[in-house]
Short mmCIF file of C-alpha atoms in Angstrom, two decimals:
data_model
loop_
_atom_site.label_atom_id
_atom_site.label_comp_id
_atom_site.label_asym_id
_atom_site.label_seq_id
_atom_site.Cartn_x
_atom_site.Cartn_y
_atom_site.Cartn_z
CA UNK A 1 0.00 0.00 0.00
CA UNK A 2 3.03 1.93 -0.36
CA UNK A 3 2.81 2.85 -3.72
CA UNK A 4 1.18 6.49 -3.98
CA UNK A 5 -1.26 5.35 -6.67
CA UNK A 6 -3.02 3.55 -4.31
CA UNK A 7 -2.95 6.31 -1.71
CA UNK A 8 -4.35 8.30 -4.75
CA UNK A 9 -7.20 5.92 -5.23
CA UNK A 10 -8.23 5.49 -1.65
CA UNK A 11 -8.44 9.53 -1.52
CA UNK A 12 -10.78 9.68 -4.09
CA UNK A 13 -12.57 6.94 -3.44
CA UNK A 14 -13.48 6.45 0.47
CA UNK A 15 -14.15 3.42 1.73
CA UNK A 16 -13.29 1.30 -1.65
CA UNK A 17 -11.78 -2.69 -0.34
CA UNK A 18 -8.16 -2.85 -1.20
CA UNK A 19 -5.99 -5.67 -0.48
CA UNK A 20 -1.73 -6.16 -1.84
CA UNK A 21 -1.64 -8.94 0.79
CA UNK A 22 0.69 -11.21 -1.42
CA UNK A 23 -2.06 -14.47 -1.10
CA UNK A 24 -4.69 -12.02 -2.54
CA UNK A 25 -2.27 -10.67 -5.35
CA UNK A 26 -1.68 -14.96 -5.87
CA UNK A 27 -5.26 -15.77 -5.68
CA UNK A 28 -6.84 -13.04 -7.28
CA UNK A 29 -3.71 -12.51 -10.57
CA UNK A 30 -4.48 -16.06 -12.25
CA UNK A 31 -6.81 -18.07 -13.57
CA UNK A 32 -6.73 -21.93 -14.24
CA UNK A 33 -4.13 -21.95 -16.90
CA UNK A 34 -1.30 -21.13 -14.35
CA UNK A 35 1.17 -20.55 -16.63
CA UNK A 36 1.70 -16.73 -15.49
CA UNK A 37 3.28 -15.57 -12.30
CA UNK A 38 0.43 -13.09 -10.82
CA UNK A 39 1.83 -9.73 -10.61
CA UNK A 40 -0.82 -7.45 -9.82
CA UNK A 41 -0.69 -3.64 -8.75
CA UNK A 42 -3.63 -4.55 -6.08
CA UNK A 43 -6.81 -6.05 -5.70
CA UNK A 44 -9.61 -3.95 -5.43
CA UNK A 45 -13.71 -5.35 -4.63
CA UNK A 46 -16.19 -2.18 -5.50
CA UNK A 47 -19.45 -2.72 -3.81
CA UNK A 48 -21.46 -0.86 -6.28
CA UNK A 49 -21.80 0.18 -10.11
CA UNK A 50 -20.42 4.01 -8.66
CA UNK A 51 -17.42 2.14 -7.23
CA UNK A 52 -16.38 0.70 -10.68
CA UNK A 53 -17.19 3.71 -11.91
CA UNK A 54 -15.24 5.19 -9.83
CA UNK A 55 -12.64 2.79 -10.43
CA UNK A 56 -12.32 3.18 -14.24
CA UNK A 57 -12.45 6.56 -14.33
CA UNK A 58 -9.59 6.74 -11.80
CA UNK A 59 -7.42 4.30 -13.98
CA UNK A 60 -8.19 5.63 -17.05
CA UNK A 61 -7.25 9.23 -15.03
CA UNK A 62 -3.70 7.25 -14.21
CA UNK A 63 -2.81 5.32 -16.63
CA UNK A 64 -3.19 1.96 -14.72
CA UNK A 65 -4.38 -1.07 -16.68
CA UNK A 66 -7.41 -2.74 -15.16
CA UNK A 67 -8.19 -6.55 -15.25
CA UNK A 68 -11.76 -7.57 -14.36
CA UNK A 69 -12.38 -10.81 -12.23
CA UNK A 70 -14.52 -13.07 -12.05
CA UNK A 71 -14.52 -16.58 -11.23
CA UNK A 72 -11.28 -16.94 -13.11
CA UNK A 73 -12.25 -20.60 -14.35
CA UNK A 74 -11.29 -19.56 -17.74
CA UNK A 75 -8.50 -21.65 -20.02
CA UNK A 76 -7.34 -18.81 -21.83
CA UNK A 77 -5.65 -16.23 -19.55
CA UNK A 78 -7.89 -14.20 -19.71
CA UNK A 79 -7.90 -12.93 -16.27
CA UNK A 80 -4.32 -12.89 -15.61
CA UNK A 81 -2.65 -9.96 -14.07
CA UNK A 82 1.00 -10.10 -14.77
CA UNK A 83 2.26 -6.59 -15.00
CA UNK A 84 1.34 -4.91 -12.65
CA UNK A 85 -2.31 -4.27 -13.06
CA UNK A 86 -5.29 -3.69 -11.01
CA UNK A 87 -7.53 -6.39 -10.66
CA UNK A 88 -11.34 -5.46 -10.00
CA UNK A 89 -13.11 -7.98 -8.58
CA UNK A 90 -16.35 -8.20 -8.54
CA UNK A 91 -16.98 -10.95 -5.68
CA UNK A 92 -18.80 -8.45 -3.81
CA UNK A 93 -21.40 -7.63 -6.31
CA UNK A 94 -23.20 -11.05 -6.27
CA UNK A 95 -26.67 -10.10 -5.59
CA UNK A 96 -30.22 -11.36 -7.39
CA UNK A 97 -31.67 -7.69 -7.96
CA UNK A 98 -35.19 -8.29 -9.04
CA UNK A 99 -37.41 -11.03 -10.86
CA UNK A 100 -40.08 -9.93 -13.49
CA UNK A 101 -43.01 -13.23 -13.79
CA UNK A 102 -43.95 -11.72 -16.78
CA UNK A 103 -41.19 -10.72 -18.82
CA UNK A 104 -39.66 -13.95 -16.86
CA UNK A 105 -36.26 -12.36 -16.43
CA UNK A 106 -33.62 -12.35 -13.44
CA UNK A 107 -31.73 -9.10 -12.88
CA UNK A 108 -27.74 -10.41 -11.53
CA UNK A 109 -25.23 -8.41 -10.45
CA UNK A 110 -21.85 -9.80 -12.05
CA UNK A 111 -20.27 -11.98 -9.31
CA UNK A 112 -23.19 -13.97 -8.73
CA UNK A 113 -21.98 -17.33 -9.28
CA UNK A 114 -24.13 -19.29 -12.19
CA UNK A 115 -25.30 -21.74 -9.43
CA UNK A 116 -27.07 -19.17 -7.91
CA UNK A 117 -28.12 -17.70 -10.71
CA UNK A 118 -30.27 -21.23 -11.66
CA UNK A 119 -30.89 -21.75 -8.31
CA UNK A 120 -32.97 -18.13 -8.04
CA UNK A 121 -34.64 -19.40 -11.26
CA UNK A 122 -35.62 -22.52 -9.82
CA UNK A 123 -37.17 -20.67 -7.09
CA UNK A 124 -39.66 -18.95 -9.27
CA UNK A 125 -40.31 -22.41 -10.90
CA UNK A 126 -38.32 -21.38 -13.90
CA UNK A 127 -35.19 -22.45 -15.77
CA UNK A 128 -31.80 -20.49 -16.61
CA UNK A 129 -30.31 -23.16 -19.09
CA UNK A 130 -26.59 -22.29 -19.11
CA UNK A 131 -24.70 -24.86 -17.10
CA UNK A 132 -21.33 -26.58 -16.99
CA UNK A 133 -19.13 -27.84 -14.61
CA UNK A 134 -17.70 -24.86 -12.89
CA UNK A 135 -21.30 -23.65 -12.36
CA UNK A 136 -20.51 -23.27 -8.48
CA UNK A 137 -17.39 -21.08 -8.73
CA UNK A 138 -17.31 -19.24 -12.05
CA UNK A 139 -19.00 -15.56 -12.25
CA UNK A 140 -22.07 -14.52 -14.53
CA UNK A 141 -19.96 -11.77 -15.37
CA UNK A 142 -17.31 -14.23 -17.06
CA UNK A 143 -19.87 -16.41 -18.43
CA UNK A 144 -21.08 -13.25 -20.72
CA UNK A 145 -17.21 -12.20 -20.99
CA UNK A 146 -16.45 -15.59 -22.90
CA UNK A 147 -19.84 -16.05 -24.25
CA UNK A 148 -19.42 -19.78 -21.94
CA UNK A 149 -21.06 -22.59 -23.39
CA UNK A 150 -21.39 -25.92 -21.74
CA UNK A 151 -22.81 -29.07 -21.23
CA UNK A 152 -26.55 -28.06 -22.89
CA UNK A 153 -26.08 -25.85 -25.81
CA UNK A 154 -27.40 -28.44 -28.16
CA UNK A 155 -30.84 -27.57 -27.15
CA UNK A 156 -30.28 -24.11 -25.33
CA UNK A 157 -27.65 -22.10 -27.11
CA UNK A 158 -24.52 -19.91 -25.78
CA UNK A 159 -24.85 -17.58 -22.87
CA UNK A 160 -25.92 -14.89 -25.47
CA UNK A 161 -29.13 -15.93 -26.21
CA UNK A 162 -30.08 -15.48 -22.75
CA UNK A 163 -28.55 -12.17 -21.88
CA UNK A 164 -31.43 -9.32 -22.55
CA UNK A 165 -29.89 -6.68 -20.94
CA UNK A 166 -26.46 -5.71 -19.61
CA UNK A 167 -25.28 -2.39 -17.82
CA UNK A 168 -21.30 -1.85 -18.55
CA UNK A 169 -18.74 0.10 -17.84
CA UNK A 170 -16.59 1.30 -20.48
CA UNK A 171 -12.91 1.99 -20.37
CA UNK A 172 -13.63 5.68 -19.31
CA UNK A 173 -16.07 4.99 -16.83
CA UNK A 174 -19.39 5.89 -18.63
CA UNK A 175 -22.24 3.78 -17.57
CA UNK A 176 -24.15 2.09 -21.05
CA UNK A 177 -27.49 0.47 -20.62
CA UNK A 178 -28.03 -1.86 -23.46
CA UNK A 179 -30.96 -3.32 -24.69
CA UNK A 180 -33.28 -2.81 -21.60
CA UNK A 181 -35.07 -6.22 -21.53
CA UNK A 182 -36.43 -5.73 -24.86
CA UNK A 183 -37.30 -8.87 -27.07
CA UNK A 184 -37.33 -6.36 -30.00
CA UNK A 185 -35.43 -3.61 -30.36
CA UNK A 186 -34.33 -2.05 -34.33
CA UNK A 187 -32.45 0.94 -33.46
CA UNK A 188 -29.25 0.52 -34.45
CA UNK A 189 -25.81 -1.28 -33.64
CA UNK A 190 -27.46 -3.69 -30.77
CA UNK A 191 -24.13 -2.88 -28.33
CA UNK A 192 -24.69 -5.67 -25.86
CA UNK A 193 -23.84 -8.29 -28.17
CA UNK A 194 -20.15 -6.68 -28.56
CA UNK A 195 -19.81 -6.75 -24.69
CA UNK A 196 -21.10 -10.94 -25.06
CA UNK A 197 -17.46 -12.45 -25.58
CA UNK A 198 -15.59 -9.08 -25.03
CA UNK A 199 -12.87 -10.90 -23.05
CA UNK A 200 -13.20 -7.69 -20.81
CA UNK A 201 -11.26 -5.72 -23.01
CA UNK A 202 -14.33 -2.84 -23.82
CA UNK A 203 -15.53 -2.95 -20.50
CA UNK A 204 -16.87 -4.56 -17.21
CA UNK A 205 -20.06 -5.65 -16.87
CA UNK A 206 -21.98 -4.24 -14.10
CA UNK A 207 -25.40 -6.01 -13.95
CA UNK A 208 -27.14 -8.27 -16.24
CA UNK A 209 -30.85 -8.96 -17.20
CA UNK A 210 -31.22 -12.93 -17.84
CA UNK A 211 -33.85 -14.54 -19.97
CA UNK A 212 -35.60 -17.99 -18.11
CA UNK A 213 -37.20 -20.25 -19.62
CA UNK A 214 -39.59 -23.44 -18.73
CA UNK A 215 -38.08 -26.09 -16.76
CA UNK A 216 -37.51 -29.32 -19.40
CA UNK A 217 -39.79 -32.54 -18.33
CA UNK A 218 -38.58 -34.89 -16.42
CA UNK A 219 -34.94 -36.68 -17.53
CA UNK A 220 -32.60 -39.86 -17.85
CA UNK A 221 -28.98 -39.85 -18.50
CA UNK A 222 -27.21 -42.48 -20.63
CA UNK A 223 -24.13 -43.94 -20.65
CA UNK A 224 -22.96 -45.73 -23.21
CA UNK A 225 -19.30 -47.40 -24.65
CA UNK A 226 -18.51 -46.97 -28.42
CA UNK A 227 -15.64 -49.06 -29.63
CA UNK A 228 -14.46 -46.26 -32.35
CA UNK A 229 -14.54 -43.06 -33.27
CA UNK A 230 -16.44 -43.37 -36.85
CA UNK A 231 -18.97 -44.82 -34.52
CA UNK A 232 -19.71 -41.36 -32.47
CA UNK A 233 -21.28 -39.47 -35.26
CA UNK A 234 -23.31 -42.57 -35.97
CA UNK A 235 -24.88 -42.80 -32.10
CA UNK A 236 -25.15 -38.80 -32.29
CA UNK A 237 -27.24 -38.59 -35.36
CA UNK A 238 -29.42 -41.69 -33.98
CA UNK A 239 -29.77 -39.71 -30.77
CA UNK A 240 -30.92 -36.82 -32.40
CA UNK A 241 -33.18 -38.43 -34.26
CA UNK A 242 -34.85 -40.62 -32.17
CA UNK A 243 -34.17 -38.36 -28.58
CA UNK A 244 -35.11 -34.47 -27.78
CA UNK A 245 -31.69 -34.45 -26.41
CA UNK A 246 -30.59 -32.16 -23.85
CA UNK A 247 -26.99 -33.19 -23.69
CA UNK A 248 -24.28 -35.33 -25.59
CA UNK A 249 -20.87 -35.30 -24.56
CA UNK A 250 -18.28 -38.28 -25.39
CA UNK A 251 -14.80 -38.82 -23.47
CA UNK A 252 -11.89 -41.20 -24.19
CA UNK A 253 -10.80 -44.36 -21.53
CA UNK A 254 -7.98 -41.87 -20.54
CA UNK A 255 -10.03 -39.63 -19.65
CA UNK A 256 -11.96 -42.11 -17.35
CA UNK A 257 -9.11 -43.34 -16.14
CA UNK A 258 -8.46 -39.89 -14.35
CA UNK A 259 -11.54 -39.54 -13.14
CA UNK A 260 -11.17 -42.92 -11.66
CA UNK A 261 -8.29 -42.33 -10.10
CA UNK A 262 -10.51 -38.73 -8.44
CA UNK A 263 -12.46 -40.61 -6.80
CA UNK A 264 -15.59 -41.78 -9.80
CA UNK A 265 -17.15 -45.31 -9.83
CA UNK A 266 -16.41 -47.53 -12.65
CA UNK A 267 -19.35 -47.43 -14.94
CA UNK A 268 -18.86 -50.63 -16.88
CA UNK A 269 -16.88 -54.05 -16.42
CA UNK A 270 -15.04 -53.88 -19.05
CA UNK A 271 -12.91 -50.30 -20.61
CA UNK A 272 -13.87 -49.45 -23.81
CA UNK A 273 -12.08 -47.00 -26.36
CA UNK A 274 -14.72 -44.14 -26.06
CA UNK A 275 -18.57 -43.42 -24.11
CA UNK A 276 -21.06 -40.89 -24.93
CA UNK A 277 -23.18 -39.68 -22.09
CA UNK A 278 -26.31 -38.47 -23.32
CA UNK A 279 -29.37 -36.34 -21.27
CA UNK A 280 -32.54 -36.48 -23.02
CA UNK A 281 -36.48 -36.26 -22.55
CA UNK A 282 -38.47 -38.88 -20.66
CA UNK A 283 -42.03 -37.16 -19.72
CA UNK A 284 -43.57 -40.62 -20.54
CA UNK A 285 -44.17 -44.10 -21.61
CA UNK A 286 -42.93 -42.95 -25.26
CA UNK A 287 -40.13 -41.39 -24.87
CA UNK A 288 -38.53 -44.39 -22.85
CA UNK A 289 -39.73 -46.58 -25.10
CA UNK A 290 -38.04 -44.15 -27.75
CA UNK A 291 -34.75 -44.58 -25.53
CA UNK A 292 -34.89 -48.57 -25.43
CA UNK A 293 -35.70 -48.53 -29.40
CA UNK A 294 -32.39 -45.84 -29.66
CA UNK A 295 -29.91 -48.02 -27.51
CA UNK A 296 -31.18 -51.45 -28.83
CA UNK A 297 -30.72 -50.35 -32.37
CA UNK A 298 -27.08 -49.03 -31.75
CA UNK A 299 -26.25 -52.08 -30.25
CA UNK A 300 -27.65 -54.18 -33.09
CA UNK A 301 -25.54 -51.98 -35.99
CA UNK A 302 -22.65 -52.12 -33.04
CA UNK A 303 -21.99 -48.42 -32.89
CA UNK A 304 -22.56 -49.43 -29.02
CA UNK A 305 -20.70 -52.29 -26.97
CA UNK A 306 -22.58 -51.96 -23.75
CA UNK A 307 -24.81 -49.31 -21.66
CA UNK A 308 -26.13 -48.45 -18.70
CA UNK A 309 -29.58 -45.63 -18.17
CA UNK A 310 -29.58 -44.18 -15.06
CA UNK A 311 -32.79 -44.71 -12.92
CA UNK A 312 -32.66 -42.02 -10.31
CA UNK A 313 -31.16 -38.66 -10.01
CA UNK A 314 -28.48 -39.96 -7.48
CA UNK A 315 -26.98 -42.52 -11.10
CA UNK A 316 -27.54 -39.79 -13.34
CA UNK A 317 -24.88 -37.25 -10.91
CA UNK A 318 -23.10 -40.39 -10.65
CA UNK A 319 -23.08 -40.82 -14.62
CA UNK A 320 -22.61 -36.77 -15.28
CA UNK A 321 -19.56 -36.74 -12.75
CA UNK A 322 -18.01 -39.13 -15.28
CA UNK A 323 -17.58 -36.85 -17.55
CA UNK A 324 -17.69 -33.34 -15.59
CA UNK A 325 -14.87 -34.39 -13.49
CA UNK A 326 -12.10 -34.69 -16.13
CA UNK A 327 -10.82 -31.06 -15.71
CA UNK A 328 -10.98 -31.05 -12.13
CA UNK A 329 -8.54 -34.42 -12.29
CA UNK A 330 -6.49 -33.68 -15.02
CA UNK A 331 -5.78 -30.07 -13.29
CA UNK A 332 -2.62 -31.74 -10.81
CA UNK A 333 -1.36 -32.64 -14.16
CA UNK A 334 -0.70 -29.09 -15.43
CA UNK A 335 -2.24 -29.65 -19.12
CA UNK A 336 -1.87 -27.51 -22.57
CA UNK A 337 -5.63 -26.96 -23.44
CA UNK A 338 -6.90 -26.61 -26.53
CA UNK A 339 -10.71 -25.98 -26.84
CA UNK A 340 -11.35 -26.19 -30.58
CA UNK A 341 -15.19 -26.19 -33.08
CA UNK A 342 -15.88 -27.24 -36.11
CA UNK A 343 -19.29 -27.39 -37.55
CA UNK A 344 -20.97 -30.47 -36.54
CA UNK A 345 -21.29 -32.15 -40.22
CA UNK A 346 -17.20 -31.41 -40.02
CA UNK A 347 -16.90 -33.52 -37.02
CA UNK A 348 -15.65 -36.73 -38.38
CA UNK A 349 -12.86 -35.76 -40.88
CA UNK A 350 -11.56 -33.25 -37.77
CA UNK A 351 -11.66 -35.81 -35.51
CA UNK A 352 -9.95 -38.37 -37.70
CA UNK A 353 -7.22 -35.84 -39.44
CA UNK A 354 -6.66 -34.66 -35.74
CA UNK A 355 -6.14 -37.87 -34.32
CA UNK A 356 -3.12 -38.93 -36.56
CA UNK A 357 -2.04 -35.26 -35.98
CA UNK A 358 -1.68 -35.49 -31.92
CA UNK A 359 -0.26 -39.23 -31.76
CA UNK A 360 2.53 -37.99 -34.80
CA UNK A 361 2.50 -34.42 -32.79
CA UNK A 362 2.97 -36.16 -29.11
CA UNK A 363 4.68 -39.46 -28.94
CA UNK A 364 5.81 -39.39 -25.58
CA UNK A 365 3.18 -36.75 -24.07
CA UNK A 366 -0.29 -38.47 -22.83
CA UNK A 367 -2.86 -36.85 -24.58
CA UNK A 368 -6.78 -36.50 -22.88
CA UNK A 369 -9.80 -35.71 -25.13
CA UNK A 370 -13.32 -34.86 -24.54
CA UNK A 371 -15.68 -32.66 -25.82
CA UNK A 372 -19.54 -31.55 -26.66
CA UNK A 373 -20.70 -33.31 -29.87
CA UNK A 374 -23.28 -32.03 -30.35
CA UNK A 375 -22.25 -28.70 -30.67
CA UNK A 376 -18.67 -29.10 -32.61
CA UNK A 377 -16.93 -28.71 -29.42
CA UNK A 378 -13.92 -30.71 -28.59
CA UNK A 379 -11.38 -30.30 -25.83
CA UNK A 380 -7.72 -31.20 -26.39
CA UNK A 381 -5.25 -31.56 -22.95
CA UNK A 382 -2.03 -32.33 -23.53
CA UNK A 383 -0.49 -33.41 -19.74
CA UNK A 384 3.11 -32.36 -19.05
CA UNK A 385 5.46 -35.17 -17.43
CA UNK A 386 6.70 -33.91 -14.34
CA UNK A 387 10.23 -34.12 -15.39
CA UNK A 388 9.74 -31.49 -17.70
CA UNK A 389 10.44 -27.94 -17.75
CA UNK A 390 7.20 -26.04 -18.00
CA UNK A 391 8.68 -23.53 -20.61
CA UNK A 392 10.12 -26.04 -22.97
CA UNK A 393 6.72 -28.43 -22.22
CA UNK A 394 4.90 -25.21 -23.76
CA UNK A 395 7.00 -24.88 -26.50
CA UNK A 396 6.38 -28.16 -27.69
CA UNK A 397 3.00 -28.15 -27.48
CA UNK A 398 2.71 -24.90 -29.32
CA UNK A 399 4.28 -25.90 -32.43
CA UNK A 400 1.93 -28.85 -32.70
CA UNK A 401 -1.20 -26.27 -31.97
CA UNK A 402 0.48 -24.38 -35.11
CA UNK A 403 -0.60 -27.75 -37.24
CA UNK A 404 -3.79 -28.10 -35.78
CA UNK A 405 -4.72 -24.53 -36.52
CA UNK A 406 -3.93 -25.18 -40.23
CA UNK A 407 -6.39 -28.45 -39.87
CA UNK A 408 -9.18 -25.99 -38.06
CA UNK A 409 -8.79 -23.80 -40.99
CA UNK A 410 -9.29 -26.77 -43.50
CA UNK A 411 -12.33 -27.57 -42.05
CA UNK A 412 -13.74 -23.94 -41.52
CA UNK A 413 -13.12 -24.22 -37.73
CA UNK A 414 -11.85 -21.92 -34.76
CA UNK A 415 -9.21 -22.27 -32.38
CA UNK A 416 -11.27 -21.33 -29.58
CA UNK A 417 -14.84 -22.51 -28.93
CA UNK A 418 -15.82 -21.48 -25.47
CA UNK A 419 -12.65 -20.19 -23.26
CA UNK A 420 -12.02 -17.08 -25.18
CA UNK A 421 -8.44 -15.90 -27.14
CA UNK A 422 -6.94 -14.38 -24.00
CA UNK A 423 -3.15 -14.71 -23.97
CA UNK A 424 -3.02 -18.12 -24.50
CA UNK A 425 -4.76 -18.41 -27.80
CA UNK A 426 -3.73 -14.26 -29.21
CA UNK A 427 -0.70 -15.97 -31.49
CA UNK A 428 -3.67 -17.72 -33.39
CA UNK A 429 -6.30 -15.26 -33.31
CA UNK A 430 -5.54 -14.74 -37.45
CA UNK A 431 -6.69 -17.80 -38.25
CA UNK A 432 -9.87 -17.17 -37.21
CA UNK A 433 -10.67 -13.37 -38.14
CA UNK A 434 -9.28 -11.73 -41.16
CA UNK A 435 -7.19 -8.86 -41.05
CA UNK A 436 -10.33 -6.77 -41.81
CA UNK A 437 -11.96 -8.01 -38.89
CA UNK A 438 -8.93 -7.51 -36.76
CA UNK A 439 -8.91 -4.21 -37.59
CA UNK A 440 -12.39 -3.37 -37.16
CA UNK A 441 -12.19 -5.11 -33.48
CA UNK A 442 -9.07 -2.97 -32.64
CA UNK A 443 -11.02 -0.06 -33.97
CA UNK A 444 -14.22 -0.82 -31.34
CA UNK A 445 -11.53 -1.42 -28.80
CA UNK A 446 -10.55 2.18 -28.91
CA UNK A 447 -13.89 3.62 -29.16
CA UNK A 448 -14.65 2.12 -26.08
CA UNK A 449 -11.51 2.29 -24.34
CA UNK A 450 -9.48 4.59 -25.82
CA UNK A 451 -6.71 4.80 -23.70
CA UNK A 452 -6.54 1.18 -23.42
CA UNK A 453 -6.58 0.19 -19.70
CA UNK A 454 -9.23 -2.47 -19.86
CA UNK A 455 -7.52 -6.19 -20.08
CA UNK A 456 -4.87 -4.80 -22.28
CA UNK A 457 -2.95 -7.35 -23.87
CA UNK A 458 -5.60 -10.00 -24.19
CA UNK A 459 -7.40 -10.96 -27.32
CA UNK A 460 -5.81 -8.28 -29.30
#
């Protein structure tokens, strides 16, 4: 608290939470990819939309770069503060602010975690669809920042089609409120959907106005063991034909065999090459009869080697945690994510041209795969051996993530599907966005922040 900035800032700002306690500089500088050394400035936690107000229009005032935080469960480094920046977290701003019955919206501040954000639904007998794993640590704030995905966007969508409203701050500390609520608004440039997936870098978000929905009828959960890969795309297209699916995932046996070793119950007897766990509809008689037909048919054409429905909600955690767990157990590991789409009819030649990439690309690393078919979603983790050097481990890897950026861009795909460009993916960002696009993003980026202090160094 020595430095005179921060005396600065706590003169104009009474009151504000400041910490440069060197656990809170750890805790609060990084997120999961832990491949920076946290170097932050200090930690601030405003209270209140005037305190990041505040806040902004101090640093923009300095000349301090600001780094929003969240839940920091991101892959890309996004919400690293390595240089000496000041991280604003929003923890303290975690609040349900109102619920409307009949626009059927929830009004958030941004550190709400999302658990609590579909637990408030629930309470009003409504749904907020968004989920994934980190549901009880990450920040609604985030989820907008990366535009997070998850577990159901086959049959929901990203967090943008649920966001009707945000109020942001922008790099100077002006206070936008976009969109209102409105289901239809035609006037003009519809601003909230630049904030969506923003990385941070135009602003922070302040408070958000969430779209519910109907809670889905009653559900079973699947699990079931495909002996190869040309098989996945067969069970998924069954699925979706025969199922009103809510979920399908697939993971590999290494990837079980992590999970295992976490603490998971073996599903099945025997190990089999890849499973599929799939959530669908079952309101009645039909639609588990539709379920028996599904699973007795793949078994017949032997896209499936064995299965297993779950029969209470206690199985179907017991199933989910199968495949929700893998980050969690592959974290001790230190992995090299990549989080790569394709359109879903692209899925197959990917997956096959990127298999004979990683086992040419990684001999002697063990490589851990997983992802959302249903939405062209997979999820590549390369784990380091621990007799390694980090920096050379990343070196490695990032050569081979050269290749498989020229196989994305084959297939029309994009190097990052759901964690954002951050710092981790930035090298790559060209292969995604043309140099048109680049420059028209740059060119937002200083309208809204035009001395750039917000998340500088990140996406762009």
């Amino acid at each position: 608290m020595t430095d005179p900035r921060l005396s600065d800032l706590l003169h104009q700002i009474p009151g504000l939470k400041v910490s440069t306690d060197p656990g809170d500089l750890e805790h609060h500088g990084r997120d999961w990819t832990r491949r920076w050394t946290p170097a932050p400035l200090a930690i601030v936690w405003p209270a209140s939309v005037d305190e990041v107000q505040a806040v902004v229009r101090w640093a923009h005032g300095a000349g301090v770069a600001i780094v929003p935080s969240g839940g920091r469960t991101g892959l890309s480094g996004g919400a690293v503060a390595a240089h000496g920046e000041l991280v604003v977290s929003l923890d303290r701003m975690n609040r349900v602010l109102g619920f409307d019955p009949i626009d059927r919206t929830l009004t958030v501040q941004p550190g709400i975690p999302l658990e609590a954000v579909q637990n408030a639904a629930r309470e009003h007998g409504l749904l907020y669809p968004v989920d994934f794993a980190a549901r009880g640590s990450c920040q609604i704030g985030g989820n907008i920042a990366t535009n997070a995905g998850g577990i159901r966007v086959i049959r929901y969508g990203n967090t943008r089609q649920w966001v009707a409203g945000l109020k942001v701050v922008t790099g100077t500390g002006e206070l936008l409120d976009l969109n209102r609520g409105l289901i239809k608004n035609a006037s003009g440039y519809d601003l909230r959907h630049l904030v969506i997936g923003s990385e941070g870098t135009l602003g922070i978000v302040v408070e958000a106005t969430l779209t519910l929905t109907s809670p889905p009828p009653p559900s079973q959960v699947m699990l079931l063991a495909v002996p190869a890969m040309d098989a996945l795309m067969k069970v998924f297209a069954e699925a979706r034909h025969s199922l009103r699916l809510e979920a399908f995932e697939f993971f590999t046996d290494r990837a079980l065999r992590h999970v295992l070793a976490h603490g998971a119950q073996q599903p099945f007897e025997e190990t089999h090459t890849f499973y599929v766990v799939t959530e669908f509809d079952a309101a009645d008689d039909q639609a588990e009869a539709a379920a028996l037909g599904f699973f007795e048919l793949c078994m017949e054409e032997g896209w499936v080697v064995d299965g297993v429905i779950s029969s209470s909600d206690a199985q179907a955690a017991s199933l989910w945690r199968l495949r929700e767990g893998i980050t969690e157990s592959l974290a001790p590991h230190k992995p090299y994510k990549n989080d790569v789409s394709v359109r879903i009819s692209a899925v197959p030649a990917f997956m096959a041209e990127m298999e004979a990439l990683l086992s040419e690309g990684y001999p002697h690393f063990e490589v851990v795969w997983f992802g959302h078919i249903g939405d062209g979603n997979l999820h590549i983790n390369v784990l380091k051996p621990a007799d390694l050097d980090n920096a050379r481990f990343v070196e490695q890897c990032e050569h081979v993530t050269t290749l498989l950026v020229d196989t994305l861009a084959r297939h029309g795909g994009s190097i990052s599907a759901e964690h954002g460009i951050g710092l981790v993916k930035k090298p790559w960002l060209g292969s995604v966005r043309s140099d048109a696009e680049i420059a028209l993003m740059r060119a937002i980026k200083a309208a809204w922040d035009p001395k750039g202090i917000m998340n500088p160094g990140k996406l762009l």
